Amino acid sequence: MTTTDYLRQQQAEITEHFVYSGLSKLADNEHNRITLKKIADDELKHYYIWKKITGKDVEPNKSKIRRYIRLARIFGLNFSLKLMESGEVNAQALYEEAKILLPEVGNIQSEEEQHELELISILKDNRLSYVGAIVLGLNDALVELTGTLTGLTFAFGNNHVIGITGLIMGIAAALSMASSGYLASQEDEEVKDINPIIAAVYTGFAYLITVFLLVAPYFIFSNGMVALGVMLVITLLIIGGYNYYISVAKDVSFKKRFLSMSSISIGVAAISFVIGFVVKKYFGFDL
């Protein structure tokens, strides 16, 4: 190992000190706040141990600090901590060599292992309790809207009419889904931590955002095929973004979930394409 390796590890410690310190201020209960503050203090202590080896001060990675705190604000503490955990490099070899130079490094090793156990106790985010509600809204909107808009694209020739029709149907369906989500959560006695009203808001909001994103191309482009192509790309991006979040936050396979949701949405769109084509050919719609 070189001095550069030790300096890199020293920077990682001071960076994580500021990240955990910032995340502790976002914690939603006292236990989590105290745990994160303790880890932050330990990381600072580790920084000074590495400094005994390098003899230098190192600046933290400010962009990384801002990124993890921003992600925690938007997607929750769980997501940010899981992402940090997945990005950590196994420094076992570095620790073993550094212990020869400074036995204190052994303390860093044991404390880092303790941190992993402490983090497990706080990796419970309220946002994740409502994943089912978000999936309900997103999945239903993606399947219904991709199918509806694809069918309308081939049945009608006017993008403005297609966009308005999709928007009206989408808003009505969002309200319907929110109501269904509320009733489903209210009836599910096994789920104690879920507020039916919040579940309904998550379901309806996820549906509504998806509607606006999917109909937008029909108000932007005059060519129906271009609007359809952009809409399908947006569909895949939504599926990809959501499944990336879930794969990080809940340690599940991104590829499997992405392929499953994509296949359903694109499959429904393909069937709707055939239906729209048949309707236009045999019923003569040309709006």
Short mmCIF file of C-alpha atoms in Angstrom, two decimals:
data_model
loop_
_atom_site.label_atom_id
_atom_site.label_comp_id
_atom_site.label_asym_id
_atom_site.label_seq_id
_atom_site.Cartn_x
_atom_site.Cartn_y
_atom_site.Cartn_z
CA MET A 1 0.00 0.00 0.00
CA THR A 2 1.13 3.56 -0.74
CA THR A 3 0.64 6.86 1.06
CA THR A 4 -1.99 7.68 -1.57
CA ASP A 5 -4.09 4.70 -0.41
CA TYR A 6 -3.92 5.90 3.19
CA LEU A 7 -4.81 9.46 2.17
CA ARG A 8 -7.78 8.16 0.17
CA GLN A 9 -9.03 6.26 3.21
CA GLN A 10 -8.43 9.30 5.41
CA GLN A 11 -10.54 11.41 3.05
CA ALA A 12 -13.29 8.76 3.09
CA GLU A 13 -13.41 8.96 6.90
CA ILE A 14 -13.72 12.76 7.07
CA THR A 15 -16.27 12.75 4.24
CA GLU A 16 -18.39 10.15 6.02
CA HIS A 17 -18.10 12.16 9.24
CA PHE A 18 -19.83 15.11 7.56
CA VAL A 19 -22.35 12.89 5.75
CA TYR A 20 -23.47 11.08 8.91
CA SER A 21 -23.49 14.36 10.82
CA GLY A 22 -25.78 15.88 8.17
CA LEU A 23 -28.01 12.81 8.03
CA SER A 24 -28.39 12.84 11.83
CA LYS A 25 -30.17 16.20 11.50
CA LEU A 26 -32.68 14.61 9.10
CA ALA A 27 -33.45 11.60 11.33
CA ASP A 28 -37.11 11.33 12.33
CA ASN A 29 -36.57 10.04 15.87
CA GLU A 30 -34.12 10.44 18.75
CA HIS A 31 -32.70 6.91 18.54
CA ASN A 32 -31.72 7.32 14.88
CA ARG A 33 -30.35 10.80 15.52
CA ILE A 34 -28.13 9.62 18.39
CA THR A 35 -26.93 6.57 16.41
CA LEU A 36 -25.95 8.61 13.36
CA LYS A 37 -24.26 11.27 15.52
CA LYS A 38 -22.23 8.56 17.28
CA ILE A 39 -21.14 7.08 13.94
CA ALA A 40 -20.20 10.58 12.73
CA ASP A 41 -18.04 11.11 15.83
CA ASP A 42 -16.36 7.72 15.31
CA GLU A 43 -15.56 8.57 11.67
CA LEU A 44 -13.87 11.79 12.82
CA LYS A 45 -11.84 9.78 15.32
CA HIS A 46 -10.82 7.40 12.50
CA TYR A 47 -9.74 10.38 10.40
CA TYR A 48 -7.26 11.43 13.10
CA ILE A 49 -5.93 7.87 13.41
CA TRP A 50 -5.14 7.82 9.67
CA LYS A 51 -3.59 11.27 10.04
CA LYS A 52 -1.03 9.76 12.43
CA ILE A 53 0.14 7.59 9.51
CA THR A 54 -0.01 10.20 6.71
CA GLY A 55 0.97 13.25 8.74
CA LYS A 56 -1.34 15.36 6.56
CA ASP A 57 -4.73 17.06 6.70
CA VAL A 58 -7.20 16.09 3.97
CA GLU A 59 -10.24 17.98 2.68
CA PRO A 60 -13.56 16.08 2.60
CA ASN A 61 -15.30 15.30 -0.69
CA LYS A 62 -17.87 18.12 -0.56
CA SER A 63 -19.80 17.03 -3.65
CA LYS A 64 -20.33 13.57 -2.13
CA ILE A 65 -21.52 15.12 1.14
CA ARG A 66 -24.04 17.31 -0.69
CA ARG A 67 -25.20 14.40 -2.87
CA TYR A 68 -25.98 11.99 -0.03
CA ILE A 69 -27.74 14.62 2.07
CA ARG A 70 -29.78 15.78 -0.94
CA LEU A 71 -30.74 12.18 -1.73
CA ALA A 72 -31.82 11.65 1.89
CA ARG A 73 -34.05 14.74 1.73
CA ILE A 74 -35.73 13.54 -1.47
CA PHE A 75 -35.78 9.74 -1.21
CA GLY A 76 -35.37 9.15 2.50
CA LEU A 77 -32.65 8.17 4.96
CA ASN A 78 -32.88 4.50 4.02
CA PHE A 79 -32.05 5.10 0.36
CA SER A 80 -29.11 7.39 1.09
CA LEU A 81 -27.58 5.03 3.67
CA LYS A 82 -28.04 1.98 1.43
CA LEU A 83 -26.40 3.81 -1.47
CA MET A 84 -23.45 4.74 0.76
CA GLU A 85 -23.16 1.14 1.89
CA SER A 86 -23.13 -0.18 -1.69
CA GLY A 87 -20.42 2.32 -2.65
CA GLU A 88 -18.05 1.41 0.18
CA VAL A 89 -14.81 -0.28 -0.84
CA ASN A 90 -13.59 -3.32 1.09
CA ALA A 91 -10.50 -1.97 2.88
CA GLN A 92 -9.56 -5.23 4.63
CA ALA A 93 -6.09 -5.44 3.04
CA LEU A 94 -5.43 -1.78 3.84
CA TYR A 95 -6.36 -2.29 7.50
CA GLU A 96 -4.14 -5.36 7.84
CA GLU A 97 -1.09 -3.56 6.47
CA ALA A 98 -1.78 -0.33 8.37
CA LYS A 99 -2.04 -2.23 11.68
CA ILE A 100 1.65 -3.06 11.34
CA LEU A 101 2.44 0.67 11.20
CA LEU A 102 -0.12 1.67 13.82
CA PRO A 103 -1.97 -0.91 15.99
CA GLU A 104 -4.76 1.66 16.61
CA VAL A 105 -6.06 0.91 13.10
CA GLY A 106 -7.45 -2.33 14.55
CA ASN A 107 -9.93 -0.18 16.50
CA ILE A 108 -11.19 1.30 13.24
CA GLN A 109 -11.90 -2.18 11.90
CA SER A 110 -13.95 -3.28 14.90
CA GLU A 111 -15.85 0.03 15.07
CA GLU A 112 -16.72 -0.12 11.35
CA GLU A 113 -18.21 -3.58 11.91
CA GLN A 114 -20.18 -2.18 14.85
CA HIS A 115 -21.45 0.64 12.64
CA GLU A 116 -22.93 -1.91 10.22
CA LEU A 117 -24.94 -3.46 13.07
CA GLU A 118 -26.06 -0.04 14.33
CA LEU A 119 -27.20 1.03 10.86
CA ILE A 120 -29.34 -2.09 10.48
CA SER A 121 -31.34 -0.95 13.52
CA ILE A 122 -32.26 2.37 11.90
CA LEU A 123 -32.81 1.31 8.28
CA LYS A 124 -36.57 1.60 8.47
CA ASP A 125 -38.02 4.44 6.47
CA ASN A 126 -41.69 5.44 6.47
CA ARG A 127 -41.48 6.02 2.73
CA LEU A 128 -40.83 2.30 2.26
CA SER A 129 -44.01 1.43 4.18
CA TYR A 130 -45.92 3.01 1.31
CA VAL A 131 -44.04 1.28 -1.51
CA GLY A 132 -47.12 -0.88 -2.18
CA ALA A 133 -49.25 2.24 -2.65
CA ILE A 134 -46.71 3.79 -5.03
CA VAL A 135 -46.41 0.54 -7.01
CA LEU A 136 -50.20 0.40 -7.29
CA GLY A 137 -50.36 3.93 -8.69
CA LEU A 138 -47.32 3.67 -10.97
CA ASN A 139 -47.97 0.23 -12.36
CA ASP A 140 -51.66 0.82 -13.01
CA ALA A 141 -50.99 4.17 -14.69
CA LEU A 142 -48.18 2.78 -16.84
CA VAL A 143 -50.21 -0.21 -18.01
CA GLU A 144 -53.47 1.70 -18.56
CA LEU A 145 -51.96 4.81 -20.14
CA THR A 146 -49.44 3.11 -22.42
CA GLY A 147 -52.23 0.86 -23.66
CA THR A 148 -54.80 3.64 -23.99
CA LEU A 149 -52.47 6.14 -25.68
CA THR A 150 -51.07 3.52 -28.06
CA GLY A 151 -54.59 2.46 -29.06
CA LEU A 152 -55.75 6.07 -29.49
CA THR A 153 -52.66 6.90 -31.57
CA PHE A 154 -53.65 4.34 -34.18
CA ALA A 155 -57.40 4.96 -33.91
CA PHE A 156 -57.23 8.76 -34.15
CA GLY A 157 -54.97 10.99 -36.21
CA ASN A 158 -55.06 14.13 -34.05
CA ASN A 159 -52.42 14.33 -31.30
CA HIS A 160 -54.27 17.13 -29.49
CA VAL A 161 -57.41 14.98 -29.23
CA ILE A 162 -55.32 11.99 -28.08
CA GLY A 163 -53.57 14.11 -25.43
CA ILE A 164 -56.78 15.62 -24.04
CA THR A 165 -58.55 12.24 -24.05
CA GLY A 166 -55.63 10.61 -22.25
CA LEU A 167 -55.45 13.46 -19.73
CA ILE A 168 -59.17 13.33 -18.87
CA MET A 169 -59.12 9.54 -18.56
CA GLY A 170 -55.90 9.66 -16.54
CA ILE A 171 -57.11 12.24 -14.01
CA ALA A 172 -60.39 10.35 -13.51
CA ALA A 173 -58.48 7.08 -13.09
CA ALA A 174 -56.06 8.71 -10.61
CA LEU A 175 -58.96 9.77 -8.39
CA SER A 176 -60.46 6.29 -8.69
CA MET A 177 -57.15 4.63 -7.81
CA ALA A 178 -56.62 6.95 -4.82
CA SER A 179 -60.08 6.00 -3.53
CA SER A 180 -59.34 2.29 -4.04
CA GLY A 181 -55.99 2.68 -2.29
CA TYR A 182 -57.69 4.35 0.68
CA LEU A 183 -60.30 1.61 1.02
CA ALA A 184 -57.72 -1.18 0.57
CA SER A 185 -55.46 0.28 3.29
CA GLN A 186 -58.41 0.81 5.60
CA GLU A 187 -59.54 -2.79 5.22
CA ASP A 188 -56.05 -4.29 5.64
CA GLU A 189 -55.94 -4.80 9.40
CA GLU A 190 -52.52 -6.51 9.22
CA VAL A 191 -50.76 -3.31 8.18
CA LYS A 192 -50.56 -1.26 11.37
CA ASP A 193 -48.05 1.38 10.26
CA ILE A 194 -49.91 2.60 7.17
CA ASN A 195 -52.20 5.62 7.31
CA PRO A 196 -55.02 5.03 4.74
CA ILE A 197 -55.15 8.71 3.77
CA ILE A 198 -51.39 8.93 3.17
CA ALA A 199 -51.53 5.65 1.20
CA ALA A 200 -54.31 7.11 -0.97
CA VAL A 201 -52.28 10.28 -1.57
CA TYR A 202 -49.20 8.25 -2.58
CA THR A 203 -51.28 6.10 -4.96
CA GLY A 204 -53.11 9.04 -6.54
CA PHE A 205 -50.02 11.24 -6.78
CA ALA A 206 -47.93 8.47 -8.38
CA TYR A 207 -50.72 7.86 -10.90
CA LEU A 208 -51.20 11.56 -11.66
CA ILE A 209 -47.50 12.31 -12.21
CA THR A 210 -47.28 9.32 -14.55
CA VAL A 211 -50.32 10.57 -16.49
CA PHE A 212 -48.81 14.03 -17.04
CA LEU A 213 -45.47 12.59 -18.15
CA LEU A 214 -47.03 10.13 -20.60
CA VAL A 215 -49.50 12.52 -22.27
CA ALA A 216 -46.97 15.38 -22.54
CA PRO A 217 -45.46 14.18 -25.88
CA TYR A 218 -48.90 14.45 -27.52
CA PHE A 219 -49.03 18.16 -26.73
CA ILE A 220 -45.40 18.72 -27.79
CA PHE A 221 -45.15 16.77 -31.06
CA SER A 222 -47.50 16.94 -34.04
CA ASN A 223 -46.48 13.56 -35.45
CA GLY A 224 -48.35 10.70 -33.78
CA MET A 225 -45.57 8.14 -34.26
CA VAL A 226 -42.97 10.47 -32.74
CA ALA A 227 -45.24 11.18 -29.74
CA LEU A 228 -45.85 7.44 -29.31
CA GLY A 229 -42.12 6.67 -29.45
CA VAL A 230 -41.27 9.37 -26.89
CA MET A 231 -44.12 8.19 -24.65
CA LEU A 232 -42.75 4.62 -24.66
CA VAL A 233 -39.23 5.89 -23.88
CA ILE A 234 -40.64 7.90 -20.94
CA THR A 235 -42.43 4.73 -19.78
CA LEU A 236 -39.15 2.80 -19.70
CA LEU A 237 -37.37 5.68 -17.92
CA ILE A 238 -40.07 5.81 -15.21
CA ILE A 239 -39.86 2.04 -14.74
CA GLY A 240 -36.05 2.21 -14.63
CA GLY A 241 -35.93 5.11 -12.16
CA TYR A 242 -38.46 3.61 -9.79
CA ASN A 243 -36.91 0.14 -9.84
CA TYR A 244 -33.44 1.57 -9.24
CA TYR A 245 -34.77 3.26 -6.09
CA ILE A 246 -36.39 0.03 -4.89
CA SER A 247 -33.35 -2.10 -5.73
CA VAL A 248 -31.14 0.15 -3.58
CA ALA A 249 -33.57 0.74 -0.72
CA LYS A 250 -34.83 -2.85 -0.39
CA ASP A 251 -31.87 -4.91 -1.70
CA VAL A 252 -33.85 -6.53 -4.53
CA SER A 253 -32.85 -7.36 -8.10
CA PHE A 254 -33.12 -4.32 -10.40
CA LYS A 255 -32.96 -6.38 -13.61
CA LYS A 256 -35.73 -8.80 -12.66
CA ARG A 257 -38.18 -6.09 -11.57
CA PHE A 258 -37.35 -3.83 -14.51
CA LEU A 259 -37.86 -6.59 -17.09
CA SER A 260 -41.11 -7.66 -15.43
CA MET A 261 -42.70 -4.18 -15.38
CA SER A 262 -41.35 -3.29 -18.84
CA SER A 263 -42.68 -6.49 -20.39
CA ILE A 264 -46.16 -5.89 -18.99
CA SER A 265 -46.34 -2.24 -20.15
CA ILE A 266 -44.89 -2.86 -23.61
CA GLY A 267 -46.99 -6.02 -24.01
CA VAL A 268 -50.20 -4.12 -23.27
CA ALA A 269 -49.10 -1.35 -25.67
CA ALA A 270 -48.55 -3.94 -28.43
CA ILE A 271 -52.03 -5.43 -27.93
CA SER A 272 -53.55 -1.92 -27.91
CA PHE A 273 -51.69 -1.15 -31.14
CA VAL A 274 -53.52 -4.03 -32.83
CA ILE A 275 -56.88 -2.97 -31.36
CA GLY A 276 -56.37 0.65 -32.45
CA PHE A 277 -55.39 -0.43 -35.95
CA VAL A 278 -58.48 -2.67 -36.27
CA VAL A 279 -60.81 0.05 -34.93
CA LYS A 280 -59.48 2.61 -37.39
CA LYS A 281 -59.64 0.22 -40.33
CA TYR A 282 -63.14 -1.14 -39.74
CA PHE A 283 -64.85 1.80 -38.04
CA GLY A 284 -63.18 4.54 -40.05
CA PHE A 285 -62.21 6.93 -37.21
CA ASP A 286 -60.10 9.85 -38.41
CA LEU A 287 -60.26 12.70 -35.92
#
